[in-house]
Amino acid sequence: MANGARMRSGVLVAVLLLALATSARAGLESAGTRAASFLSQGTTPVVLGMGGAGLGLSHDLNGAGLNAAALGWVGESQVAVSHAQLADQTALDWAAVAGRLGSGQTRYGLAAHYRNDGDIIGRDASNRPTEDVIGQSLALSVQLARPLGPHISVGGAAKYVGEHVGTAHGNGLAFDA
């Protein structure tokens, strides 16, 4: 198989996989049934300032939290750290580093995303006050990406996710492509 045909086959497979992928969504009606919904909010001030519409961002770490393939356009090593205090008193902290693996085309990214929901007022089923709890979430990710041409990049990420609300804890792994 010629290199051109191999490349077209690879792009076709990548497009099919992306078309079949679904996103994780959580709403208030399913509270407690889904994990890591905080990851869909965005990580950097650029993405938060755009209301979470940062999927197409590229060339730096700003888009990598929502789109692992954005790392394919990182030309130089980058380090970023941010802290955001949101209107609902939620605090978001994020730190990341990215660069090239050796002298090749493959790029790497490492990131930590921490969300502190602060005190959550406790109520029972009859709406009577109970003990307040603290909500915290953490995600640690490893990402790889590679440009396939001047306008196409592919990438993937593996994330450890931990969420804690009071004495309840949940941990797991998530994968992005």
mmCIF file of N, CA and C in Angstrom, residues 36-168:
data_model
loop_
_atom_site.group_PDB
_atom_site.id
_atom_site.type_symbol
_atom_site.label_atom_id
_atom_site.label_comp_id
_atom_site.label_asym_id
_atom_site.label_seq_id
_atom_site.Cartn_x
_atom_site.Cartn_y
_atom_site.Cartn_z
ATOM 1 N N ALA A 36 -17.222 13.252 36.669
ATOM 2 C CA ALA A 36 -16.307 14.102 35.914
ATOM 3 C C ALA A 36 -16.996 15.138 35.041
ATOM 4 N N SER A 37 -18.204 15.551 35.375
ATOM 5 C CA SER A 37 -18.876 16.572 34.580
ATOM 6 C C SER A 37 -18.129 17.900 34.646
ATOM 7 N N PHE A 38 -17.302 18.093 35.682
ATOM 8 C CA PHE A 38 -16.529 19.329 35.791
ATOM 9 C C PHE A 38 -15.526 19.474 34.649
ATOM 10 N N LEU A 39 -15.169 18.390 33.986
ATOM 11 C CA LEU A 39 -14.203 18.463 32.890
ATOM 12 C C LEU A 39 -14.787 19.117 31.639
ATOM 13 N N SER A 40 -16.098 19.156 31.510
ATOM 14 C CA SER A 40 -16.708 19.778 30.333
ATOM 15 C C SER A 40 -16.799 21.297 30.458
ATOM 16 N N GLN A 41 -16.444 21.829 31.601
ATOM 17 C CA GLN A 41 -16.548 23.259 31.841
ATOM 18 C C GLN A 41 -15.403 24.045 31.201
ATOM 19 N N GLY A 42 -14.276 23.440 31.001
ATOM 20 C CA GLY A 42 -13.109 24.160 30.499
ATOM 21 C C GLY A 42 -12.084 24.314 31.597
ATOM 22 N N THR A 43 -10.862 24.632 31.216
ATOM 23 C CA THR A 43 -9.790 24.672 32.188
ATOM 24 C C THR A 43 -9.076 26.014 32.258
ATOM 25 N N THR A 44 -8.925 26.674 31.158
ATOM 26 C CA THR A 44 -8.102 27.874 31.118
ATOM 27 C C THR A 44 -8.951 29.140 31.099
ATOM 28 N N PRO A 45 -8.360 30.287 31.450
ATOM 29 C CA PRO A 45 -9.109 31.540 31.386
ATOM 30 C C PRO A 45 -9.641 31.831 29.983
ATOM 31 N N VAL A 46 -8.903 31.449 28.948
ATOM 32 C CA VAL A 46 -9.354 31.684 27.577
ATOM 33 C C VAL A 46 -10.657 30.924 27.308
ATOM 34 N N VAL A 47 -10.690 29.645 27.671
ATOM 35 C CA VAL A 47 -11.887 28.826 27.442
ATOM 36 C C VAL A 47 -13.035 29.283 28.337
ATOM 37 N N LEU A 48 -12.756 29.586 29.606
ATOM 38 C CA LEU A 48 -13.811 30.060 30.510
ATOM 39 C C LEU A 48 -14.372 31.394 30.027
ATOM 40 N N GLY A 49 -13.517 32.270 29.511
ATOM 41 C CA GLY A 49 -13.956 33.562 28.995
ATOM 42 C C GLY A 49 -14.801 33.439 27.743
ATOM 43 N N MET A 50 -14.660 32.314 27.019
ATOM 44 C CA MET A 50 -15.451 32.075 25.811
ATOM 45 C C MET A 50 -16.688 31.246 26.137
ATOM 46 N N GLY A 51 -17.003 31.093 27.420
ATOM 47 C CA GLY A 51 -18.179 30.320 27.813
ATOM 48 C C GLY A 51 -18.031 28.844 27.514
ATOM 49 N N GLY A 52 -16.798 28.324 27.502
ATOM 50 C CA GLY A 52 -16.550 26.912 27.237
ATOM 51 C C GLY A 52 -16.463 26.553 25.772
ATOM 52 N N ALA A 53 -16.515 27.545 24.881
ATOM 53 C CA ALA A 53 -16.498 27.273 23.436
ATOM 54 C C ALA A 53 -15.068 27.231 22.908
ATOM 55 N N GLY A 54 -14.240 26.377 23.478
ATOM 56 C CA GLY A 54 -12.841 26.347 23.081
ATOM 57 C C GLY A 54 -12.428 25.097 22.353
ATOM 58 N N LEU A 55 -13.362 24.332 21.815
ATOM 59 C CA LEU A 55 -13.030 23.057 21.184
ATOM 60 C C LEU A 55 -12.073 23.210 20.013
ATOM 61 N N GLY A 56 -12.191 24.278 19.247
ATOM 62 C CA GLY A 56 -11.356 24.448 18.063
ATOM 63 C C GLY A 56 -10.063 25.203 18.311
ATOM 64 N N LEU A 57 -9.780 25.573 19.562
ATOM 65 C CA LEU A 57 -8.543 26.292 19.838
ATOM 66 C C LEU A 57 -7.337 25.415 19.524
ATOM 67 N N SER A 58 -6.291 26.052 19.022
ATOM 68 C CA SER A 58 -5.084 25.276 18.746
ATOM 69 C C SER A 58 -3.858 26.138 18.973
ATOM 70 N N HIS A 59 -2.716 25.558 18.771
ATOM 71 C CA HIS A 59 -1.408 26.203 18.848
ATOM 72 C C HIS A 59 -0.899 26.424 20.257
ATOM 73 N N ASP A 60 -1.680 26.172 21.270
ATOM 74 C CA ASP A 60 -1.169 26.302 22.627
ATOM 75 C C ASP A 60 -1.978 25.414 23.561
ATOM 76 N N LEU A 61 -1.675 25.525 24.842
ATOM 77 C CA LEU A 61 -2.324 24.661 25.825
ATOM 78 C C LEU A 61 -3.790 25.002 26.091
ATOM 79 N N ASN A 62 -4.252 26.168 25.678
ATOM 80 C CA ASN A 62 -5.628 26.571 25.978
ATOM 81 C C ASN A 62 -6.666 25.595 25.451
ATOM 82 N N GLY A 63 -6.451 25.014 24.292
ATOM 83 C CA GLY A 63 -7.428 24.100 23.716
ATOM 84 C C GLY A 63 -7.244 22.654 24.110
ATOM 85 N N ALA A 64 -6.103 22.310 24.710
ATOM 86 C CA ALA A 64 -5.783 20.905 24.972
ATOM 87 C C ALA A 64 -6.677 20.252 26.018
ATOM 88 N N GLY A 65 -7.253 21.021 26.931
ATOM 89 C CA GLY A 65 -8.122 20.434 27.946
ATOM 90 C C GLY A 65 -9.402 19.856 27.370
ATOM 91 N N LEU A 66 -9.916 20.465 26.300
ATOM 92 C CA LEU A 66 -11.137 19.994 25.657
ATOM 93 C C LEU A 66 -10.873 19.221 24.374
ATOM 94 N N ASN A 67 -9.676 19.379 23.810
ATOM 95 C CA ASN A 67 -9.353 18.766 22.520
ATOM 96 C C ASN A 67 -7.887 18.338 22.529
ATOM 97 N N ALA A 68 -7.627 17.066 22.779
ATOM 98 C CA ALA A 68 -6.251 16.577 22.869
ATOM 99 C C ALA A 68 -5.471 16.796 21.581
ATOM 100 N N ALA A 69 -6.152 16.819 20.439
ATOM 101 C CA ALA A 69 -5.472 17.018 19.159
ATOM 102 C C ALA A 69 -4.895 18.431 19.034
ATOM 103 N N ALA A 70 -5.350 19.381 19.854
ATOM 104 C CA ALA A 70 -4.811 20.745 19.816
ATOM 105 C C ALA A 70 -3.319 20.754 20.127
ATOM 106 N N LEU A 71 -2.840 19.756 20.851
ATOM 107 C CA LEU A 71 -1.407 19.683 21.149
ATOM 108 C C LEU A 71 -0.571 19.447 19.896
ATOM 109 N N GLY A 72 -1.188 18.937 18.840
ATOM 110 C CA GLY A 72 -0.454 18.676 17.603
ATOM 111 C C GLY A 72 0.158 19.923 17.003
ATOM 112 N N TRP A 73 -0.311 21.101 17.404
ATOM 113 C CA TRP A 73 0.188 22.356 16.849
ATOM 114 C C TRP A 73 1.144 23.066 17.789
ATOM 115 N N VAL A 74 1.429 22.481 18.945
ATOM 116 C CA VAL A 74 2.385 23.086 19.871
ATOM 117 C C VAL A 74 3.770 22.947 19.274
ATOM 118 N N GLY A 75 4.421 24.074 19.001
ATOM 119 C CA GLY A 75 5.744 24.047 18.380
ATOM 120 C C GLY A 75 6.871 24.048 19.386
ATOM 121 N N GLU A 76 6.698 24.751 20.488
ATOM 122 C CA GLU A 76 7.721 24.876 21.513
ATOM 123 C C GLU A 76 7.163 24.386 22.841
ATOM 124 N N SER A 77 8.045 24.109 23.779
ATOM 125 C CA SER A 77 7.596 23.725 25.116
ATOM 126 C C SER A 77 6.817 24.871 25.741
ATOM 127 N N GLN A 78 5.746 24.530 26.444
ATOM 128 C CA GLN A 78 4.907 25.532 27.082
ATOM 129 C C GLN A 78 4.542 25.073 28.488
ATOM 130 N N VAL A 79 4.418 26.023 29.383
ATOM 131 C CA VAL A 79 3.952 25.778 30.743
ATOM 132 C C VAL A 79 2.865 26.813 31.019
ATOM 133 N N ALA A 80 1.772 26.380 31.624
ATOM 134 C CA ALA A 80 0.680 27.296 31.942
ATOM 135 C C ALA A 80 0.100 26.943 33.304
ATOM 136 N N VAL A 81 -0.267 27.970 34.052
ATOM 137 C CA VAL A 81 -0.898 27.812 35.363
ATOM 138 C C VAL A 81 -2.019 28.837 35.438
ATOM 139 N N SER A 82 -3.170 28.435 35.950
ATOM 140 C CA SER A 82 -4.258 29.400 36.100
ATOM 141 C C SER A 82 -5.080 29.108 37.347
ATOM 142 N N HIS A 83 -5.723 30.145 37.840
ATOM 143 C CA HIS A 83 -6.669 30.052 38.955
ATOM 144 C C HIS A 83 -7.853 30.937 38.599
ATOM 145 N N ALA A 84 -9.049 30.412 38.749
ATOM 146 C CA ALA A 84 -10.253 31.198 38.470
ATOM 147 C C ALA A 84 -11.235 31.026 39.620
ATOM 148 N N GLN A 85 -11.740 32.142 40.127
ATOM 149 C CA GLN A 85 -12.797 32.134 41.131
ATOM 150 C C GLN A 85 -14.077 32.501 40.400
ATOM 151 N N LEU A 86 -15.003 31.549 40.247
ATOM 152 C CA LEU A 86 -16.229 31.775 39.479
ATOM 153 C C LEU A 86 -17.317 32.410 40.337
ATOM 154 N N ALA A 87 -18.346 32.911 39.680
ATOM 155 C CA ALA A 87 -19.425 33.629 40.356
ATOM 156 C C ALA A 87 -20.143 32.775 41.396
ATOM 157 N N ASP A 88 -20.202 31.468 41.189
ATOM 158 C CA ASP A 88 -20.882 30.592 42.149
ATOM 159 C C ASP A 88 -19.965 30.161 43.293
ATOM 160 N N GLN A 89 -18.841 30.847 43.477
ATOM 161 C CA GLN A 89 -17.843 30.599 44.520
ATOM 162 C C GLN A 89 -17.065 29.301 44.298
ATOM 163 N N THR A 90 -17.169 28.750 43.114
ATOM 164 C CA THR A 90 -16.360 27.592 42.745
ATOM 165 C C THR A 90 -14.978 28.087 42.342
ATOM 166 N N ALA A 91 -13.943 27.389 42.778
ATOM 167 C CA ALA A 91 -12.570 27.739 42.406
ATOM 168 C C ALA A 91 -12.017 26.670 41.474
ATOM 169 N N LEU A 92 -11.412 27.109 40.373
ATOM 170 C CA LEU A 92 -10.782 26.203 39.421
ATOM 171 C C LEU A 92 -9.288 26.493 39.360
ATOM 172 N N ASP A 93 -8.476 25.462 39.526
ATOM 173 C CA ASP A 93 -7.033 25.590 39.393
ATOM 174 C C ASP A 93 -6.582 24.619 38.315
ATOM 175 N N TRP A 94 -5.627 25.044 37.510
ATOM 176 C CA TRP A 94 -5.161 24.240 36.390
ATOM 177 C C TRP A 94 -3.687 24.510 36.159
ATOM 178 N N ALA A 95 -2.934 23.460 35.896
ATOM 179 C CA ALA A 95 -1.514 23.579 35.545
ATOM 180 C C ALA A 95 -1.221 22.556 34.458
ATOM 181 N N ALA A 96 -0.407 22.951 33.482
ATOM 182 C CA ALA A 96 -0.094 22.038 32.376
ATOM 183 C C ALA A 96 1.279 22.355 31.806
ATOM 184 N N VAL A 97 1.849 21.349 31.188
ATOM 185 C CA VAL A 97 3.105 21.484 30.461
ATOM 186 C C VAL A 97 2.948 20.679 29.174
ATOM 187 N N ALA A 98 3.535 21.182 28.091
ATOM 188 C CA ALA A 98 3.457 20.485 26.805
ATOM 189 C C ALA A 98 4.699 20.788 25.995
ATOM 190 N N GLY A 99 4.978 19.927 25.043
ATOM 191 C CA GLY A 99 6.116 20.133 24.155
ATOM 192 C C GLY A 99 6.255 18.972 23.191
ATOM 193 N N ARG A 100 7.378 18.947 22.491
ATOM 194 C CA ARG A 100 7.666 17.869 21.543
ATOM 195 C C ARG A 100 8.373 16.728 22.254
ATOM 196 N N LEU A 101 8.097 15.512 21.799
ATOM 197 C CA LEU A 101 8.845 14.347 22.272
ATOM 198 C C LEU A 101 10.088 14.225 21.396
ATOM 199 N N GLY A 102 11.234 14.554 21.930
ATOM 200 C CA GLY A 102 12.471 14.493 21.153
ATOM 201 C C GLY A 102 12.417 15.449 19.975
ATOM 202 N N SER A 103 12.956 15.014 18.853
ATOM 203 C CA SER A 103 12.972 15.862 17.655
ATOM 204 C C SER A 103 11.876 15.461 16.664
ATOM 205 N N GLY A 104 11.004 14.541 17.055
ATOM 206 C CA GLY A 104 9.945 14.065 16.163
ATOM 207 C C GLY A 104 8.742 14.984 16.128
ATOM 208 N N GLN A 105 7.683 14.505 15.482
ATOM 209 C CA GLN A 105 6.444 15.267 15.328
ATOM 210 C C GLN A 105 5.453 15.073 16.477
ATOM 211 N N THR A 106 5.668 14.052 17.306
ATOM 212 C CA THR A 106 4.736 13.751 18.384
ATOM 213 C C THR A 106 4.878 14.765 19.513
ATOM 214 N N ARG A 107 3.739 15.249 20.007
ATOM 215 C CA ARG A 107 3.716 16.184 21.121
ATOM 216 C C ARG A 107 3.117 15.508 22.344
ATOM 217 N N TYR A 108 3.547 15.965 23.512
ATOM 218 C CA TYR A 108 3.022 15.421 24.763
ATOM 219 C C TYR A 108 2.411 16.557 25.572
ATOM 220 N N GLY A 109 1.557 16.201 26.492
ATOM 221 C CA GLY A 109 0.989 17.156 27.435
ATOM 222 C C GLY A 109 0.709 16.471 28.757
ATOM 223 N N LEU A 110 0.978 17.152 29.844
ATOM 224 C CA LEU A 110 0.668 16.687 31.194
ATOM 225 C C LEU A 110 -0.115 17.806 31.864
ATOM 226 N N ALA A 111 -1.213 17.470 32.519
ATOM 227 C CA ALA A 111 -2.037 18.516 33.121
ATOM 228 C C ALA A 111 -2.686 18.036 34.410
ATOM 229 N N ALA A 112 -2.950 18.997 35.294
ATOM 230 C CA ALA A 112 -3.708 18.766 36.525
ATOM 231 C C ALA A 112 -4.812 19.811 36.578
ATOM 232 N N HIS A 113 -6.027 19.358 36.858
ATOM 233 C CA HIS A 113 -7.209 20.229 36.898
ATOM 234 C C HIS A 113 -7.907 19.962 38.229
ATOM 235 N N TYR A 114 -8.006 20.994 39.073
ATOM 236 C CA TYR A 114 -8.606 20.861 40.401
ATOM 237 C C TYR A 114 -9.788 21.823 40.514
ATOM 238 N N ARG A 115 -10.892 21.323 41.006
ATOM 239 C CA ARG A 115 -12.078 22.160 41.227
ATOM 240 C C ARG A 115 -12.500 22.017 42.678
ATOM 241 N N ASN A 116 -12.701 23.158 43.333
ATOM 242 C CA ASN A 116 -13.173 23.169 44.709
ATOM 243 C C ASN A 116 -14.559 23.807 44.707
ATOM 244 N N ASP A 117 -15.564 23.020 45.021
ATOM 245 C CA ASP A 117 -16.936 23.522 45.066
ATOM 246 C C ASP A 117 -17.255 24.196 46.390
ATOM 247 N N GLY A 118 -16.320 24.141 47.342
ATOM 248 C CA GLY A 118 -16.548 24.767 48.639
ATOM 249 C C GLY A 118 -17.576 24.012 49.448
ATOM 250 N N ASP A 119 -18.204 24.718 50.377
ATOM 251 C CA ASP A 119 -19.229 24.102 51.224
ATOM 252 C C ASP A 119 -20.520 23.918 50.445
ATOM 253 N N ILE A 120 -21.070 22.728 50.551
ATOM 254 C CA ILE A 120 -22.355 22.415 49.944
ATOM 255 C C ILE A 120 -23.345 22.246 51.092
ATOM 256 N N ILE A 121 -24.401 23.026 51.066
ATOM 257 C CA ILE A 121 -25.390 22.992 52.143
ATOM 258 C C ILE A 121 -26.149 21.679 52.080
ATOM 259 N N GLY A 122 -26.141 20.966 53.191
ATOM 260 C CA GLY A 122 -26.792 19.663 53.251
ATOM 261 C C GLY A 122 -28.275 19.764 53.558
ATOM 262 N N ARG A 123 -29.064 19.013 52.819
ATOM 263 C CA ARG A 123 -30.518 18.932 53.039
ATOM 264 C C ARG A 123 -30.939 17.478 52.852
ATOM 265 N N ASP A 124 -31.900 17.028 53.656
ATOM 266 C CA ASP A 124 -32.406 15.671 53.478
ATOM 267 C C ASP A 124 -33.586 15.691 52.509
ATOM 268 N N ALA A 125 -34.249 14.547 52.321
ATOM 269 C CA ALA A 125 -35.354 14.427 51.364
ATOM 270 C C ALA A 125 -36.531 15.321 51.733
ATOM 271 N N SER A 126 -36.665 15.677 53.014
ATOM 272 C CA SER A 126 -37.744 16.561 53.465
ATOM 273 C C SER A 126 -37.297 18.014 53.515
ATOM 274 N N ASN A 127 -36.132 18.304 52.945
ATOM 275 C CA ASN A 127 -35.566 19.654 52.865
ATOM 276 C C ASN A 127 -35.172 20.210 54.235
ATOM 277 N N ARG A 128 -34.897 19.334 55.209
ATOM 278 C CA ARG A 128 -34.414 19.774 56.515
ATOM 279 C C ARG A 128 -32.897 19.863 56.469
ATOM 280 N N PRO A 129 -32.320 20.826 57.162
ATOM 281 C CA PRO A 129 -30.855 20.982 57.153
ATOM 282 C C PRO A 129 -30.152 19.751 57.729
ATOM 283 N N THR A 130 -29.075 19.381 57.087
ATOM 284 C CA THR A 130 -28.202 18.322 57.589
ATOM 285 C C THR A 130 -26.787 18.888 57.629
ATOM 286 N N GLU A 131 -25.832 18.049 57.796
ATOM 287 C CA GLU A 131 -24.440 18.505 57.854
ATOM 288 C C GLU A 131 -23.978 19.001 56.480
ATOM 289 N N ASP A 132 -23.304 20.158 56.453
ATOM 290 C CA ASP A 132 -22.715 20.666 55.220
ATOM 291 C C ASP A 132 -21.511 19.812 54.849
ATOM 292 N N VAL A 133 -21.237 19.719 53.562
ATOM 293 C CA VAL A 133 -20.104 18.924 53.083
ATOM 294 C C VAL A 133 -19.262 19.774 52.123
ATOM 295 N N ILE A 134 -18.068 19.321 51.869
ATOM 296 C CA ILE A 134 -17.169 19.988 50.927
ATOM 297 C C ILE A 134 -17.069 19.135 49.673
ATOM 298 N N GLY A 135 -17.161 19.774 48.508
ATOM 299 C CA GLY A 135 -17.036 19.072 47.229
ATOM 300 C C GLY A 135 -15.733 19.455 46.539
ATOM 301 N N GLN A 136 -14.986 18.444 46.093
ATOM 302 C CA GLN A 136 -13.714 18.661 45.397
ATOM 303 C C GLN A 136 -13.574 17.652 44.273
ATOM 304 N N SER A 137 -12.961 18.089 43.180
ATOM 305 C CA SER A 137 -12.721 17.207 42.031
ATOM 306 C C SER A 137 -11.309 17.418 41.529
ATOM 307 N N LEU A 138 -10.693 16.341 41.017
ATOM 308 C CA LEU A 138 -9.326 16.409 40.511
ATOM 309 C C LEU A 138 -9.215 15.540 39.269
ATOM 310 N N ALA A 139 -8.502 16.038 38.276
ATOM 311 C CA ALA A 139 -8.196 15.238 37.082
ATOM 312 C C ALA A 139 -6.711 15.417 36.762
ATOM 313 N N LEU A 140 -6.023 14.322 36.531
ATOM 314 C CA LEU A 140 -4.627 14.324 36.095
ATOM 315 C C LEU A 140 -4.594 13.663 34.729
ATOM 316 N N SER A 141 -3.996 14.317 33.739
ATOM 317 C CA SER A 141 -4.043 13.765 32.387
ATOM 318 C C SER A 141 -2.676 13.686 31.741
ATOM 319 N N VAL A 142 -2.565 12.710 30.854
ATOM 320 C CA VAL A 142 -1.412 12.518 29.977
ATOM 321 C C VAL A 142 -1.963 12.518 28.559
ATOM 322 N N GLN A 143 -1.402 13.365 27.694
ATOM 323 C CA GLN A 143 -1.912 13.507 26.335
ATOM 324 C C GLN A 143 -0.785 13.323 25.321
ATOM 325 N N LEU A 144 -1.159 12.765 24.176
ATOM 326 C CA LEU A 144 -0.251 12.670 23.033
ATOM 327 C C LEU A 144 -0.989 13.145 21.796
ATOM 328 N N ALA A 145 -0.279 13.836 20.923
ATOM 329 C CA ALA A 145 -0.894 14.321 19.679
ATOM 330 C C ALA A 145 0.165 14.357 18.590
ATOM 331 N N ARG A 146 -0.308 14.329 17.353
ATOM 332 C CA ARG A 146 0.601 14.371 16.209
ATOM 333 C C ARG A 146 -0.111 15.025 15.026
ATOM 334 N N PRO A 147 0.538 16.010 14.393
ATOM 335 C CA PRO A 147 -0.070 16.586 13.190
ATOM 336 C C PRO A 147 0.044 15.605 12.029
ATOM 337 N N LEU A 148 -1.013 15.515 11.213
ATOM 338 C CA LEU A 148 -0.987 14.640 10.037
ATOM 339 C C LEU A 148 -0.780 15.437 8.754
ATOM 340 N N GLY A 149 -0.871 16.720 8.864
ATOM 341 C CA GLY A 149 -0.716 17.603 7.718
ATOM 342 C C GLY A 149 -0.852 19.031 8.196
ATOM 343 N N PRO A 150 -0.927 19.976 7.285
ATOM 344 C CA PRO A 150 -0.992 21.379 7.700
ATOM 345 C C PRO A 150 -2.293 21.769 8.404
ATOM 346 N N HIS A 151 -3.365 20.973 8.242
ATOM 347 C CA HIS A 151 -4.658 21.342 8.829
ATOM 348 C C HIS A 151 -5.288 20.233 9.655
ATOM 349 N N ILE A 152 -4.608 19.109 9.824
ATOM 350 C CA ILE A 152 -5.190 17.973 10.537
ATOM 351 C C ILE A 152 -4.211 17.496 11.606
ATOM 352 N N SER A 153 -4.751 17.261 12.789
ATOM 353 C CA SER A 153 -3.975 16.731 13.896
ATOM 354 C C SER A 153 -4.835 15.707 14.624
ATOM 355 N N VAL A 154 -4.223 14.661 15.145
ATOM 356 C CA VAL A 154 -4.942 13.669 15.939
ATOM 357 C C VAL A 154 -4.305 13.619 17.320
ATOM 358 N N GLY A 155 -5.108 13.277 18.304
ATOM 359 C CA GLY A 155 -4.578 13.206 19.651
ATOM 360 C C GLY A 155 -5.450 12.360 20.541
ATOM 361 N N GLY A 156 -4.890 11.991 21.673
ATOM 362 C CA GLY A 156 -5.623 11.210 22.656
ATOM 363 C C GLY A 156 -5.121 11.539 24.051
ATOM 364 N N ALA A 157 -5.948 11.252 25.035
ATOM 365 C CA ALA A 157 -5.594 11.538 26.421
ATOM 366 C C ALA A 157 -6.124 10.440 27.322
ATOM 367 N N ALA A 158 -5.382 10.189 28.377
ATOM 368 C CA ALA A 158 -5.833 9.318 29.462
ATOM 369 C C ALA A 158 -5.882 10.185 30.710
ATOM 370 N N LYS A 159 -6.993 10.106 31.469
ATOM 371 C CA LYS A 159 -7.169 10.953 32.644
ATOM 372 C C LYS A 159 -7.562 10.118 33.851
ATOM 373 N N TYR A 160 -6.886 10.387 34.948
ATOM 374 C CA TYR A 160 -7.336 9.888 36.245
ATOM 375 C C TYR A 160 -8.276 10.948 36.794
ATOM 376 N N VAL A 161 -9.450 10.542 37.250
ATOM 377 C CA VAL A 161 -10.437 11.484 37.768
ATOM 378 C C VAL A 161 -10.849 11.036 39.165
ATOM 379 N N GLY A 162 -10.842 11.975 40.092
ATOM 380 C CA GLY A 162 -11.295 11.702 41.450
ATOM 381 C C GLY A 162 -12.260 12.775 41.892
ATOM 382 N N GLU A 163 -13.382 12.384 42.470
ATOM 383 C CA GLU A 163 -14.352 13.336 42.977
ATOM 384 C C GLU A 163 -14.700 12.961 44.413
ATOM 385 N N HIS A 164 -14.800 13.999 45.241
ATOM 386 C CA HIS A 164 -15.071 13.800 46.663
ATOM 387 C C HIS A 164 -16.134 14.787 47.108
ATOM 388 N N VAL A 165 -17.205 14.271 47.687
ATOM 389 C CA VAL A 165 -18.263 15.097 48.268
ATOM 390 C C VAL A 165 -18.499 14.548 49.662
ATOM 391 N N GLY A 166 -18.079 15.314 50.661
ATOM 392 C CA GLY A 166 -18.174 14.841 52.039
ATOM 393 C C GLY A 166 -17.368 13.572 52.211
ATOM 394 N N THR A 167 -18.023 12.508 52.669
ATOM 395 C CA THR A 167 -17.335 11.229 52.871
ATOM 396 C C THR A 167 -17.453 10.299 51.667
ATOM 397 N N ALA A 168 -18.177 10.728 50.639
ATOM 398 C CA ALA A 168 -18.323 9.908 49.423
ATOM 399 C C ALA A 168 -17.172 10.222 48.457
#
